[in-house]
């Protein structure tokens, strides 16, 4: 009887130790698994932007840049500083065109940004960008304005003043994307004078604010005006080959006035478009019906 009792006590001790071990392992395993699951959930939540990096707080700072992108209704202006990198452009009077183009572009961009315009650049450093890349970027924004900035040179040293180019005729593919932008029917006739009007506003304000010689606006077949579907102009800010004008163009005070004139011209054009979304176009279909349609679409979005 005593032997049987001893046997039972010994076995029960092993049995209890075994049960204890199983419980301990279960708790440890459960904790690790739970932690992993929490970590996985936390990572997914961070990816989805539901919580912040600490994993346990609702992120009150919603990603502002993403939110802005969703609700950004500011007009877009693409500024294109001509040349860059191995392509220096015109070199005259100790001035390098690609550098002056970038400086003027940055000044214009700063002024437009202050005026609540969404500014994009085709280049913002000294790099070479192909013409096709520049127009490709522009054509991603059919509702934008495109402003290419250059400096001129001539074999006649007396030549001086400002010229702005636009293109009255554009390739069929560009016209097609313009028609799509305005949601035109197949039979609606369409003509586009927006580039000419934009050139006119910028030329007038640029010349009046700098006192520069007004050489007029010109219809041309330049790539940067022809290949771009939105209203696009190319500004020749002045002649580096003219000693007096080169000295002006190289001075920060003159550049300040010049960029103010360009920005004012762009803002004047944008104000006109604000009043009439079809400003500068001629469409055979009822214009008032189209405006009402566009306005109702805009107010509904
Ligand atoms: Zn140039």
PDB file of C-alpha atoms and ligand atoms in Angstrom:
ATOM      1  CA  UNK A   1       0.000   0.000   0.000  1.00  0.00           C
ATOM      2  CA  UNK A   2       2.845   2.382   0.926  1.00  0.00           C
ATOM      3  CA  UNK A   3       4.594   1.482  -2.329  1.00  0.00           C
ATOM      4  CA  UNK A   4       1.488   2.248  -4.335  1.00  0.00           C
ATOM      5  CA  UNK A   5       1.112   5.614  -2.551  1.00  0.00           C
ATOM      6  CA  UNK A   6       4.782   6.562  -3.245  1.00  0.00           C
ATOM      7  CA  UNK A   7       4.361   5.573  -6.893  1.00  0.00           C
ATOM      8  CA  UNK A   8       1.276   7.765  -7.235  1.00  0.00           C
ATOM      9  CA  UNK A   9       2.976  10.789  -5.574  1.00  0.00           C
ATOM     10  CA  UNK A  10       6.016  10.453  -7.871  1.00  0.00           C
ATOM     11  CA  UNK A  11       3.829  10.168 -10.996  1.00  0.00           C
ATOM     12  CA  UNK A  12       1.609  13.081  -9.929  1.00  0.00           C
ATOM     13  CA  UNK A  13       4.724  15.253  -9.458  1.00  0.00           C
ATOM     14  CA  UNK A  14       5.849  14.476 -13.027  1.00  0.00           C
ATOM     15  CA  UNK A  15       2.321  15.001 -14.275  1.00  0.00           C
ATOM     16  CA  UNK A  16       2.041  18.407 -12.557  1.00  0.00           C
ATOM     17  CA  UNK A  17       5.496  19.433 -13.793  1.00  0.00           C
ATOM     18  CA  UNK A  18       4.463  18.413 -17.316  1.00  0.00           C
ATOM     19  CA  UNK A  19       1.205  20.384 -17.168  1.00  0.00           C
ATOM     20  CA  UNK A  20       3.115  23.392 -15.774  1.00  0.00           C
ATOM     21  CA  UNK A  21       5.638  23.217 -18.624  1.00  0.00           C
ATOM     22  CA  UNK A  22       2.879  23.051 -21.237  1.00  0.00           C
ATOM     23  CA  UNK A  23       1.120  26.091 -19.706  1.00  0.00           C
ATOM     24  CA  UNK A  24       4.412  28.030 -19.583  1.00  0.00           C
ATOM     25  CA  UNK A  25       5.191  27.239 -23.237  1.00  0.00           C
ATOM     26  CA  UNK A  26       1.639  28.189 -24.218  1.00  0.00           C
ATOM     27  CA  UNK A  27       1.898  31.571 -22.516  1.00  0.00           C
ATOM     28  CA  UNK A  28       5.328  32.268 -24.065  1.00  0.00           C
ATOM     29  CA  UNK A  29       4.216  31.172 -27.548  1.00  0.00           C
ATOM     30  CA  UNK A  30       0.959  33.143 -27.297  1.00  0.00           C
ATOM     31  CA  UNK A  31       2.788  36.291 -26.261  1.00  0.00           C
ATOM     32  CA  UNK A  32       5.304  36.051 -29.121  1.00  0.00           C
ATOM     33  CA  UNK A  33       2.575  35.307 -31.663  1.00  0.00           C
ATOM     34  CA  UNK A  34       0.455  38.145 -30.321  1.00  0.00           C
ATOM     35  CA  UNK A  35       3.371  40.566 -30.530  1.00  0.00           C
ATOM     36  CA  UNK A  36       4.119  39.548 -34.122  1.00  0.00           C
ATOM     37  CA  UNK A  37       0.526  39.965 -35.127  1.00  0.00           C
ATOM     38  CA  UNK A  38       0.444  43.396 -33.542  1.00  0.00           C
ATOM     39  CA  UNK A  39       3.644  44.343 -35.328  1.00  0.00           C
ATOM     40  CA  UNK A  40       2.268  43.155 -38.677  1.00  0.00           C
ATOM     41  CA  UNK A  41      -0.953  45.079 -38.087  1.00  0.00           C
ATOM     42  CA  UNK A  42       1.016  48.114 -37.035  1.00  0.00           C
ATOM     43  CA  UNK A  43       3.163  48.022 -40.197  1.00  0.00           C
ATOM     44  CA  UNK A  44       0.121  47.698 -42.438  1.00  0.00           C
ATOM     45  CA  UNK A  45      -1.589  50.540 -40.585  1.00  0.00           C
ATOM     46  CA  UNK A  46       1.448  52.783 -41.020  1.00  0.00           C
ATOM     47  CA  UNK A  47       1.563  51.935 -44.726  1.00  0.00           C
ATOM     48  CA  UNK A  48      -2.086  52.822 -45.056  1.00  0.00           C
ATOM     49  CA  UNK A  49      -1.528  56.055 -43.161  1.00  0.00           C
ATOM     50  CA  UNK A  50      -4.032  55.056 -40.454  1.00  0.00           C
ATOM     51  CA  UNK A  51      -1.559  55.451 -37.629  1.00  0.00           C
ATOM     52  CA  UNK A  52       1.784  57.134 -37.225  1.00  0.00           C
ATOM     53  CA  UNK A  53       5.196  55.507 -36.895  1.00  0.00           C
ATOM     54  CA  UNK A  54       4.732  54.671 -33.175  1.00  0.00           C
ATOM     55  CA  UNK A  55       1.968  52.280 -34.216  1.00  0.00           C
ATOM     56  CA  UNK A  56      -0.554  53.055 -31.510  1.00  0.00           C
ATOM     57  CA  UNK A  57      -1.862  56.551 -32.144  1.00  0.00           C
ATOM     58  CA  UNK A  58      -4.234  57.837 -34.761  1.00  0.00           C
ATOM     59  CA  UNK A  59      -2.217  60.154 -36.970  1.00  0.00           C
ATOM     60  CA  UNK A  60      -3.711  63.596 -36.618  1.00  0.00           C
ATOM     61  CA  UNK A  61      -1.156  65.074 -39.021  1.00  0.00           C
ATOM     62  CA  UNK A  62      -2.681  63.804 -42.235  1.00  0.00           C
ATOM     63  CA  UNK A  63      -0.076  63.862 -44.986  1.00  0.00           C
ATOM     64  CA  UNK A  64      -0.460  67.470 -46.105  1.00  0.00           C
ATOM     65  CA  UNK A  65       1.246  67.082 -49.460  1.00  0.00           C
ATOM     66  CA  UNK A  66      -1.066  64.227 -50.489  1.00  0.00           C
ATOM     67  CA  UNK A  67      -4.113  66.164 -49.322  1.00  0.00           C
ATOM     68  CA  UNK A  68      -2.971  69.259 -51.232  1.00  0.00           C
ATOM     69  CA  UNK A  69      -2.482  67.216 -54.390  1.00  0.00           C
ATOM     70  CA  UNK A  70      -6.051  65.959 -54.151  1.00  0.00           C
ATOM     71  CA  UNK A  71      -7.656  69.360 -53.702  1.00  0.00           C
ATOM     72  CA  UNK A  72      -5.159  71.568 -55.567  1.00  0.00           C
ATOM     73  CA  UNK A  73      -7.167  73.797 -57.885  1.00  0.00           C
ATOM     74  CA  UNK A  74      -4.445  76.397 -58.415  1.00  0.00           C
ATOM     75  CA  UNK A  75      -3.545  77.168 -62.047  1.00  0.00           C
ATOM     76  CA  UNK A  76      -0.401  75.417 -63.272  1.00  0.00           C
ATOM     77  CA  UNK A  77       2.381  77.333 -65.011  1.00  0.00           C
ATOM     78  CA  UNK A  78       5.335  75.415 -66.431  1.00  0.00           C
ATOM     79  CA  UNK A  79       8.492  77.495 -66.638  1.00  0.00           C
ATOM     80  CA  UNK A  80      11.104  76.302 -69.095  1.00  0.00           C
ATOM     81  CA  UNK A  81      14.601  77.764 -68.687  1.00  0.00           C
ATOM     82  CA  UNK A  82      16.151  77.271 -72.145  1.00  0.00           C
ATOM     83  CA  UNK A  83      19.297  75.174 -72.735  1.00  0.00           C
ATOM     84  CA  UNK A  84      21.340  73.780 -69.797  1.00  0.00           C
ATOM     85  CA  UNK A  85      24.184  71.326 -69.178  1.00  0.00           C
ATOM     86  CA  UNK A  86      26.369  70.847 -72.264  1.00  0.00           C
ATOM     87  CA  UNK A  87      24.013  73.142 -74.217  1.00  0.00           C
ATOM     88  CA  UNK A  88      25.016  76.618 -73.081  1.00  0.00           C
ATOM     89  CA  UNK A  89      22.916  78.549 -75.600  1.00  0.00           C
ATOM     90  CA  UNK A  90      24.131  81.979 -76.619  1.00  0.00           C
ATOM     91  CA  UNK A  91      27.472  83.190 -75.305  1.00  0.00           C
ATOM     92  CA  UNK A  92      28.155  86.912 -75.671  1.00  0.00           C
ATOM     93  CA  UNK A  93      29.601  89.777 -73.663  1.00  0.00           C
ATOM     94  CA  UNK A  94      30.867  87.395 -70.999  1.00  0.00           C
ATOM     95  CA  UNK A  95      27.316  86.167 -70.306  1.00  0.00           C
ATOM     96  CA  UNK A  96      26.137  82.580 -70.674  1.00  0.00           C
ATOM     97  CA  UNK A  97      22.536  82.227 -71.809  1.00  0.00           C
ATOM     98  CA  UNK A  98      21.712  79.000 -69.927  1.00  0.00           C
ATOM     99  CA  UNK A  99      22.649  80.649 -66.611  1.00  0.00           C
ATOM    100  CA  UNK A 100      20.645  83.826 -67.218  1.00  0.00           C
ATOM    101  CA  UNK A 101      17.642  81.766 -68.363  1.00  0.00           C
ATOM    102  CA  UNK A 102      17.673  79.810 -65.091  1.00  0.00           C
ATOM    103  CA  UNK A 103      18.025  82.947 -62.972  1.00  0.00           C
ATOM    104  CA  UNK A 104      15.083  84.683 -64.661  1.00  0.00           C
ATOM    105  CA  UNK A 105      13.028  81.460 -64.479  1.00  0.00           C
ATOM    106  CA  UNK A 106      13.604  81.173 -60.726  1.00  0.00           C
ATOM    107  CA  UNK A 107      12.597  84.804 -60.155  1.00  0.00           C
ATOM    108  CA  UNK A 108       9.417  84.430 -62.237  1.00  0.00           C
ATOM    109  CA  UNK A 109       8.628  81.147 -60.469  1.00  0.00           C
ATOM    110  CA  UNK A 110       9.009  82.763 -57.044  1.00  0.00           C
ATOM    111  CA  UNK A 111       6.647  85.603 -57.943  1.00  0.00           C
ATOM    112  CA  UNK A 112       4.008  83.285 -59.392  1.00  0.00           C
ATOM    113  CA  UNK A 113       4.217  80.942 -56.398  1.00  0.00           C
ATOM    114  CA  UNK A 114       3.544  83.923 -54.119  1.00  0.00           C
ATOM    115  CA  UNK A 115       0.482  84.646 -56.259  1.00  0.00           C
ATOM    116  CA  UNK A 116      -0.893  81.140 -55.532  1.00  0.00           C
ATOM    117  CA  UNK A 117       0.152  79.616 -58.857  1.00  0.00           C
ATOM    118  CA  UNK A 118       1.323  75.998 -58.963  1.00  0.00           C
ATOM    119  CA  UNK A 119       4.716  76.393 -60.651  1.00  0.00           C
ATOM    120  CA  UNK A 120       6.631  73.558 -62.349  1.00  0.00           C
ATOM    121  CA  UNK A 121      10.053  73.773 -63.977  1.00  0.00           C
ATOM    122  CA  UNK A 122      11.408  71.739 -66.889  1.00  0.00           C
ATOM    123  CA  UNK A 123      14.812  72.090 -65.204  1.00  0.00           C
ATOM    124  CA  UNK A 124      15.873  73.708 -61.944  1.00  0.00           C
ATOM    125  CA  UNK A 125      19.606  73.114 -62.227  1.00  0.00           C
ATOM    126  CA  UNK A 126      22.348  73.119 -64.853  1.00  0.00           C
ATOM    127  CA  UNK A 127      21.311  69.945 -66.691  1.00  0.00           C
ATOM    128  CA  UNK A 128      20.573  69.189 -70.317  1.00  0.00           C
ATOM    129  CA  UNK A 129      16.898  68.467 -70.995  1.00  0.00           C
ATOM    130  CA  UNK A 130      15.831  67.441 -74.513  1.00  0.00           C
ATOM    131  CA  UNK A 131      13.131  69.461 -76.246  1.00  0.00           C
ATOM    132  CA  UNK A 132      10.927  66.341 -76.437  1.00  0.00           C
ATOM    133  CA  UNK A 133      11.217  65.838 -72.657  1.00  0.00           C
ATOM    134  CA  UNK A 134      10.248  69.469 -72.072  1.00  0.00           C
ATOM    135  CA  UNK A 135       7.162  69.261 -74.288  1.00  0.00           C
ATOM    136  CA  UNK A 136       6.254  65.863 -72.778  1.00  0.00           C
ATOM    137  CA  UNK A 137       6.159  67.395 -69.303  1.00  0.00           C
ATOM    138  CA  UNK A 138       4.064  70.291 -70.611  1.00  0.00           C
ATOM    139  CA  UNK A 139       1.593  67.959 -72.324  1.00  0.00           C
ATOM    140  CA  UNK A 140       0.962  66.171 -69.019  1.00  0.00           C
ATOM    141  CA  UNK A 141      -0.779  69.410 -67.982  1.00  0.00           C
ATOM    142  CA  UNK A 142      -3.202  70.357 -70.774  1.00  0.00           C
ATOM    143  CA  UNK A 143      -4.743  73.112 -68.639  1.00  0.00           C
ATOM    144  CA  UNK A 144      -1.395  74.785 -67.872  1.00  0.00           C
ATOM    145  CA  UNK A 145       0.539  77.677 -69.392  1.00  0.00           C
ATOM    146  CA  UNK A 146       4.028  77.077 -70.770  1.00  0.00           C
ATOM    147  CA  UNK A 147       6.661  79.838 -70.590  1.00  0.00           C
ATOM    148  CA  UNK A 148      10.048  79.209 -72.193  1.00  0.00           C
ATOM    149  CA  UNK A 149      12.767  81.692 -71.244  1.00  0.00           C
ATOM    150  CA  UNK A 150      15.702  82.547 -73.521  1.00  0.00           C
ATOM    151  CA  UNK A 151      18.181  85.300 -74.331  1.00  0.00           C
ATOM    152  CA  UNK A 152      18.887  86.448 -77.853  1.00  0.00           C
ATOM    153  CA  UNK A 153      21.944  87.264 -79.984  1.00  0.00           C
ATOM    154  CA  UNK A 154      22.492  88.811 -83.369  1.00  0.00           C
ATOM    155  CA  UNK A 155      25.325  89.502 -85.770  1.00  0.00           C
ATOM    156  CA  UNK A 156      24.079  93.114 -85.721  1.00  0.00           C
ATOM    157  CA  UNK A 157      25.399  94.540 -82.443  1.00  0.00           C
ATOM    158  CA  UNK A 158      22.815  97.328 -82.479  1.00  0.00           C
ATOM    159  CA  UNK A 159      19.894  94.842 -82.296  1.00  0.00           C
ATOM    160  CA  UNK A 160      18.185  95.052 -78.896  1.00  0.00           C
ATOM    161  CA  UNK A 161      14.819  94.513 -77.253  1.00  0.00           C
ATOM    162  CA  UNK A 162      12.259  91.880 -76.348  1.00  0.00           C
ATOM    163  CA  UNK A 163      10.596  89.388 -78.714  1.00  0.00           C
ATOM    164  CA  UNK A 164       8.011  86.786 -77.792  1.00  0.00           C
ATOM    165  CA  UNK A 165       7.145  83.825 -79.986  1.00  0.00           C
ATOM    166  CA  UNK A 166       3.962  81.764 -80.178  1.00  0.00           C
ATOM    167  CA  UNK A 167       2.806  79.165 -82.731  1.00  0.00           C
ATOM    168  CA  UNK A 168      -0.441  79.651 -84.578  1.00  0.00           C
ATOM    169  CA  UNK A 169      -0.218  76.259 -86.266  1.00  0.00           C
ATOM    170  CA  UNK A 170       0.388  73.091 -84.278  1.00  0.00           C
ATOM    171  CA  UNK A 171       0.723  69.402 -85.248  1.00  0.00           C
ATOM    172  CA  UNK A 172      -2.458  67.302 -85.584  1.00  0.00           C
ATOM    173  CA  UNK A 173      -1.655  65.281 -82.437  1.00  0.00           C
ATOM    174  CA  UNK A 174      -1.441  68.510 -80.417  1.00  0.00           C
ATOM    175  CA  UNK A 175      -4.690  69.835 -81.871  1.00  0.00           C
ATOM    176  CA  UNK A 176      -6.390  66.541 -81.003  1.00  0.00           C
ATOM    177  CA  UNK A 177      -5.383  66.832 -77.356  1.00  0.00           C
ATOM    178  CA  UNK A 178      -6.599  70.458 -77.319  1.00  0.00           C
ATOM    179  CA  UNK A 179      -9.985  69.317 -78.658  1.00  0.00           C
ATOM    180  CA  UNK A 180     -10.132  66.609 -75.988  1.00  0.00           C
ATOM    181  CA  UNK A 181      -9.308  69.152 -73.289  1.00  0.00           C
ATOM    182  CA  UNK A 182     -12.245  71.322 -74.362  1.00  0.00           C
ATOM    183  CA  UNK A 183     -14.448  68.219 -74.739  1.00  0.00           C
ATOM    184  CA  UNK A 184     -15.311  69.138 -78.315  1.00  0.00           C
ATOM    185  CA  UNK A 185     -17.572  67.050 -80.469  1.00  0.00           C
ATOM    186  CA  UNK A 186     -16.262  65.675 -83.753  1.00  0.00           C
ATOM    187  CA  UNK A 187     -18.111  68.316 -85.764  1.00  0.00           C
ATOM    188  CA  UNK A 188     -17.289  71.308 -83.554  1.00  0.00           C
ATOM    189  CA  UNK A 189     -14.904  73.685 -85.261  1.00  0.00           C
ATOM    190  CA  UNK A 190     -12.077  74.999 -83.131  1.00  0.00           C
ATOM    191  CA  UNK A 191      -9.407  77.652 -83.508  1.00  0.00           C
ATOM    192  CA  UNK A 192      -6.858  78.580 -80.892  1.00  0.00           C
ATOM    193  CA  UNK A 193      -5.424  82.066 -80.344  1.00  0.00           C
ATOM    194  CA  UNK A 194      -4.455  81.562 -76.717  1.00  0.00           C
ATOM    195  CA  UNK A 195      -0.690  81.573 -77.325  1.00  0.00           C
ATOM    196  CA  UNK A 196      -0.947  84.873 -79.224  1.00  0.00           C
ATOM    197  CA  UNK A 197      -2.992  86.474 -76.427  1.00  0.00           C
ATOM    198  CA  UNK A 198      -0.615  85.201 -73.745  1.00  0.00           C
ATOM    199  CA  UNK A 199       2.350  86.538 -75.736  1.00  0.00           C
ATOM    200  CA  UNK A 200       0.603  89.913 -76.055  1.00  0.00           C
ATOM    201  CA  UNK A 201      -0.051  90.295 -72.306  1.00  0.00           C
ATOM    202  CA  UNK A 202       3.493  89.295 -71.330  1.00  0.00           C
ATOM    203  CA  UNK A 203       5.119  91.445 -74.032  1.00  0.00           C
ATOM    204  CA  UNK A 204       3.158  94.557 -73.032  1.00  0.00           C
ATOM    205  CA  UNK A 205       3.886  94.251 -69.298  1.00  0.00           C
ATOM    206  CA  UNK A 206       7.496  93.102 -69.719  1.00  0.00           C
ATOM    207  CA  UNK A 207       8.340  96.068 -71.973  1.00  0.00           C
ATOM    208  CA  UNK A 208       6.445  98.617 -69.864  1.00  0.00           C
ATOM    209  CA  UNK A 209       8.063  97.475 -66.596  1.00  0.00           C
ATOM    210  CA  UNK A 210      11.627  97.384 -67.972  1.00  0.00           C
ATOM    211  CA  UNK A 211      11.482 100.125 -70.624  1.00  0.00           C
ATOM    212  CA  UNK A 212      12.942  97.595 -73.084  1.00  0.00           C
ATOM    213  CA  UNK A 213      12.572  98.008 -76.842  1.00  0.00           C
ATOM    214  CA  UNK A 214       9.364  96.263 -77.973  1.00  0.00           C
ATOM    215  CA  UNK A 215      10.261  94.128 -81.012  1.00  0.00           C
ATOM    216  CA  UNK A 216       6.779  92.625 -81.060  1.00  0.00           C
ATOM    217  CA  UNK A 217       5.208  89.183 -80.799  1.00  0.00           C
ATOM    218  CA  UNK A 218       5.853  86.719 -83.613  1.00  0.00           C
ATOM    219  CA  UNK A 219       4.207  83.623 -85.012  1.00  0.00           C
ATOM    220  CA  UNK A 220       6.859  80.933 -85.341  1.00  0.00           C
ATOM    221  CA  UNK A 221       7.410  77.236 -85.807  1.00  0.00           C
ATOM    222  CA  UNK A 222       9.703  76.777 -82.795  1.00  0.00           C
ATOM    223  CA  UNK A 223       9.476  73.357 -81.121  1.00  0.00           C
ATOM    224  CA  UNK A 224       8.682  74.762 -77.683  1.00  0.00           C
ATOM    225  CA  UNK A 225       5.678  76.678 -79.005  1.00  0.00           C
ATOM    226  CA  UNK A 226       4.439  74.137 -81.578  1.00  0.00           C
ATOM    227  CA  UNK A 227       4.719  70.840 -79.674  1.00  0.00           C
ATOM    228  CA  UNK A 228       2.944  72.020 -76.547  1.00  0.00           C
ATOM    229  CA  UNK A 229      -0.859  71.753 -76.396  1.00  0.00           C
ATOM    230  CA  UNK A 230      -1.485  74.379 -73.716  1.00  0.00           C
ATOM    231  CA  UNK A 231      -0.925  78.109 -74.449  1.00  0.00           C
ATOM    232  CA  UNK A 232       2.835  78.310 -74.919  1.00  0.00           C
ATOM    233  CA  UNK A 233       5.247  81.152 -75.553  1.00  0.00           C
ATOM    234  CA  UNK A 234       8.998  81.577 -75.902  1.00  0.00           C
ATOM    235  CA  UNK A 235      10.404  84.824 -74.510  1.00  0.00           C
ATOM    236  CA  UNK A 236      13.660  86.249 -75.866  1.00  0.00           C
ATOM    237  CA  UNK A 237      14.408  88.568 -72.946  1.00  0.00           C
ATOM    238  CA  UNK A 238      16.988  90.678 -74.798  1.00  0.00           C
ATOM    239  CA  UNK A 239      20.191  90.600 -76.866  1.00  0.00           C
ATOM    240  CA  UNK A 240      23.409  89.512 -75.171  1.00  0.00           C
ATOM    241  CA  UNK A 241      25.191  90.673 -78.352  1.00  0.00           C
ATOM    242  CA  UNK A 242      24.236  94.292 -77.586  1.00  0.00           C
ATOM    243  CA  UNK A 243      26.699  95.685 -75.035  1.00  0.00           C
ATOM    244  CA  UNK A 244      24.227  97.963 -73.224  1.00  0.00           C
ATOM    245  CA  UNK A 245      21.446  95.363 -73.114  1.00  0.00           C
ATOM    246  CA  UNK A 246      23.897  92.643 -72.037  1.00  0.00           C
ATOM    247  CA  UNK A 247      24.924  94.839 -69.126  1.00  0.00           C
ATOM    248  CA  UNK A 248      21.231  95.314 -68.194  1.00  0.00           C
ATOM    249  CA  UNK A 249      20.448  91.593 -68.505  1.00  0.00           C
ATOM    250  CA  UNK A 250      23.413  90.759 -66.280  1.00  0.00           C
ATOM    251  CA  UNK A 251      22.266  93.082 -63.482  1.00  0.00           C
ATOM    252  CA  UNK A 252      20.073  91.754 -60.682  1.00  0.00           C
ATOM    253  CA  UNK A 253      17.996  94.958 -60.575  1.00  0.00           C
ATOM    254  CA  UNK A 254      17.003  94.670 -64.238  1.00  0.00           C
ATOM    255  CA  UNK A 255      16.281  90.949 -63.889  1.00  0.00           C
ATOM    256  CA  UNK A 256      13.970  91.756 -60.986  1.00  0.00           C
ATOM    257  CA  UNK A 257      11.956  94.162 -63.155  1.00  0.00           C
ATOM    258  CA  UNK A 258      11.971  91.703 -66.046  1.00  0.00           C
ATOM    259  CA  UNK A 259      10.668  88.816 -63.949  1.00  0.00           C
ATOM    260  CA  UNK A 260       8.015  91.093 -62.421  1.00  0.00           C
ATOM    261  CA  UNK A 261       6.856  92.016 -65.944  1.00  0.00           C
ATOM    262  CA  UNK A 262       6.688  88.372 -67.081  1.00  0.00           C
ATOM    263  CA  UNK A 263       4.811  87.310 -63.936  1.00  0.00           C
ATOM    264  CA  UNK A 264       2.369  90.226 -64.285  1.00  0.00           C
ATOM    265  CA  UNK A 265       1.641  89.247 -67.903  1.00  0.00           C
ATOM    266  CA  UNK A 266       0.999  85.628 -66.922  1.00  0.00           C
ATOM    267  CA  UNK A 267      -1.285  86.684 -64.058  1.00  0.00           C
ATOM    268  CA  UNK A 268      -3.195  89.019 -66.378  1.00  0.00           C
ATOM    269  CA  UNK A 269      -3.819  86.107 -68.761  1.00  0.00           C
ATOM    270  CA  UNK A 270      -4.899  83.831 -65.886  1.00  0.00           C
ATOM    271  CA  UNK A 271      -7.365  86.488 -64.757  1.00  0.00           C
ATOM    272  CA  UNK A 272      -8.916  86.533 -68.223  1.00  0.00           C
ATOM    273  CA  UNK A 273      -9.236  82.729 -68.200  1.00  0.00           C
ATOM    274  CA  UNK A 274     -10.837  82.942 -64.782  1.00  0.00           C
ATOM    275  CA  UNK A 275     -13.580  85.089 -66.296  1.00  0.00           C
ATOM    276  CA  UNK A 276     -13.916  83.021 -69.479  1.00  0.00           C
ATOM    277  CA  UNK A 277     -12.549  79.447 -69.550  1.00  0.00           C
ATOM    278  CA  UNK A 278     -12.660  79.640 -73.370  1.00  0.00           C
ATOM    279  CA  UNK A 279     -10.648  82.875 -73.528  1.00  0.00           C
ATOM    280  CA  UNK A 280      -8.614  82.943 -76.732  1.00  0.00           C
ATOM    281  CA  UNK A 281     -10.463  80.117 -78.451  1.00  0.00           C
ATOM    282  CA  UNK A 282     -13.096  80.129 -81.147  1.00  0.00           C
ATOM    283  CA  UNK A 283     -15.536  77.237 -81.107  1.00  0.00           C
ATOM    284  CA  UNK A 284     -18.376  76.860 -83.563  1.00  0.00           C
ATOM    285  CA  UNK A 285     -20.694  75.108 -81.097  1.00  0.00           C
ATOM    286  CA  UNK A 286     -22.659  77.352 -78.782  1.00  0.00           C
ATOM    287  CA  UNK A 287     -20.012  78.972 -76.596  1.00  0.00           C
ATOM    288  CA  UNK A 288     -22.423  79.919 -73.813  1.00  0.00           C
ATOM    289  CA  UNK A 289     -23.707  76.346 -73.586  1.00  0.00           C
ATOM    290  CA  UNK A 290     -20.148  75.062 -73.332  1.00  0.00           C
ATOM    291  CA  UNK A 291     -19.277  77.550 -70.589  1.00  0.00           C
ATOM    292  CA  UNK A 292     -22.384  76.583 -68.632  1.00  0.00           C
ATOM    293  CA  UNK A 293     -21.444  72.907 -69.039  1.00  0.00           C
ATOM    294  CA  UNK A 294     -17.856  73.469 -67.871  1.00  0.00           C
ATOM    295  CA  UNK A 295     -18.973  75.610 -64.932  1.00  0.00           C
ATOM    296  CA  UNK A 296     -21.528  73.029 -63.797  1.00  0.00           C
ATOM    297  CA  UNK A 297     -18.874  70.296 -64.058  1.00  0.00           C
ATOM    298  CA  UNK A 298     -16.415  72.382 -62.046  1.00  0.00           C
ATOM    299  CA  UNK A 299     -18.938  73.231 -59.331  1.00  0.00           C
ATOM    300  CA  UNK A 300     -19.966  69.576 -59.112  1.00  0.00           C
ATOM    301  CA  UNK A 301     -16.412  68.289 -58.669  1.00  0.00           C
TER     302      UNK A 301
HETATM  303 ZN1  LIG B   1      18.114  80.194 -76.346  1.00  0.00          ZN
END
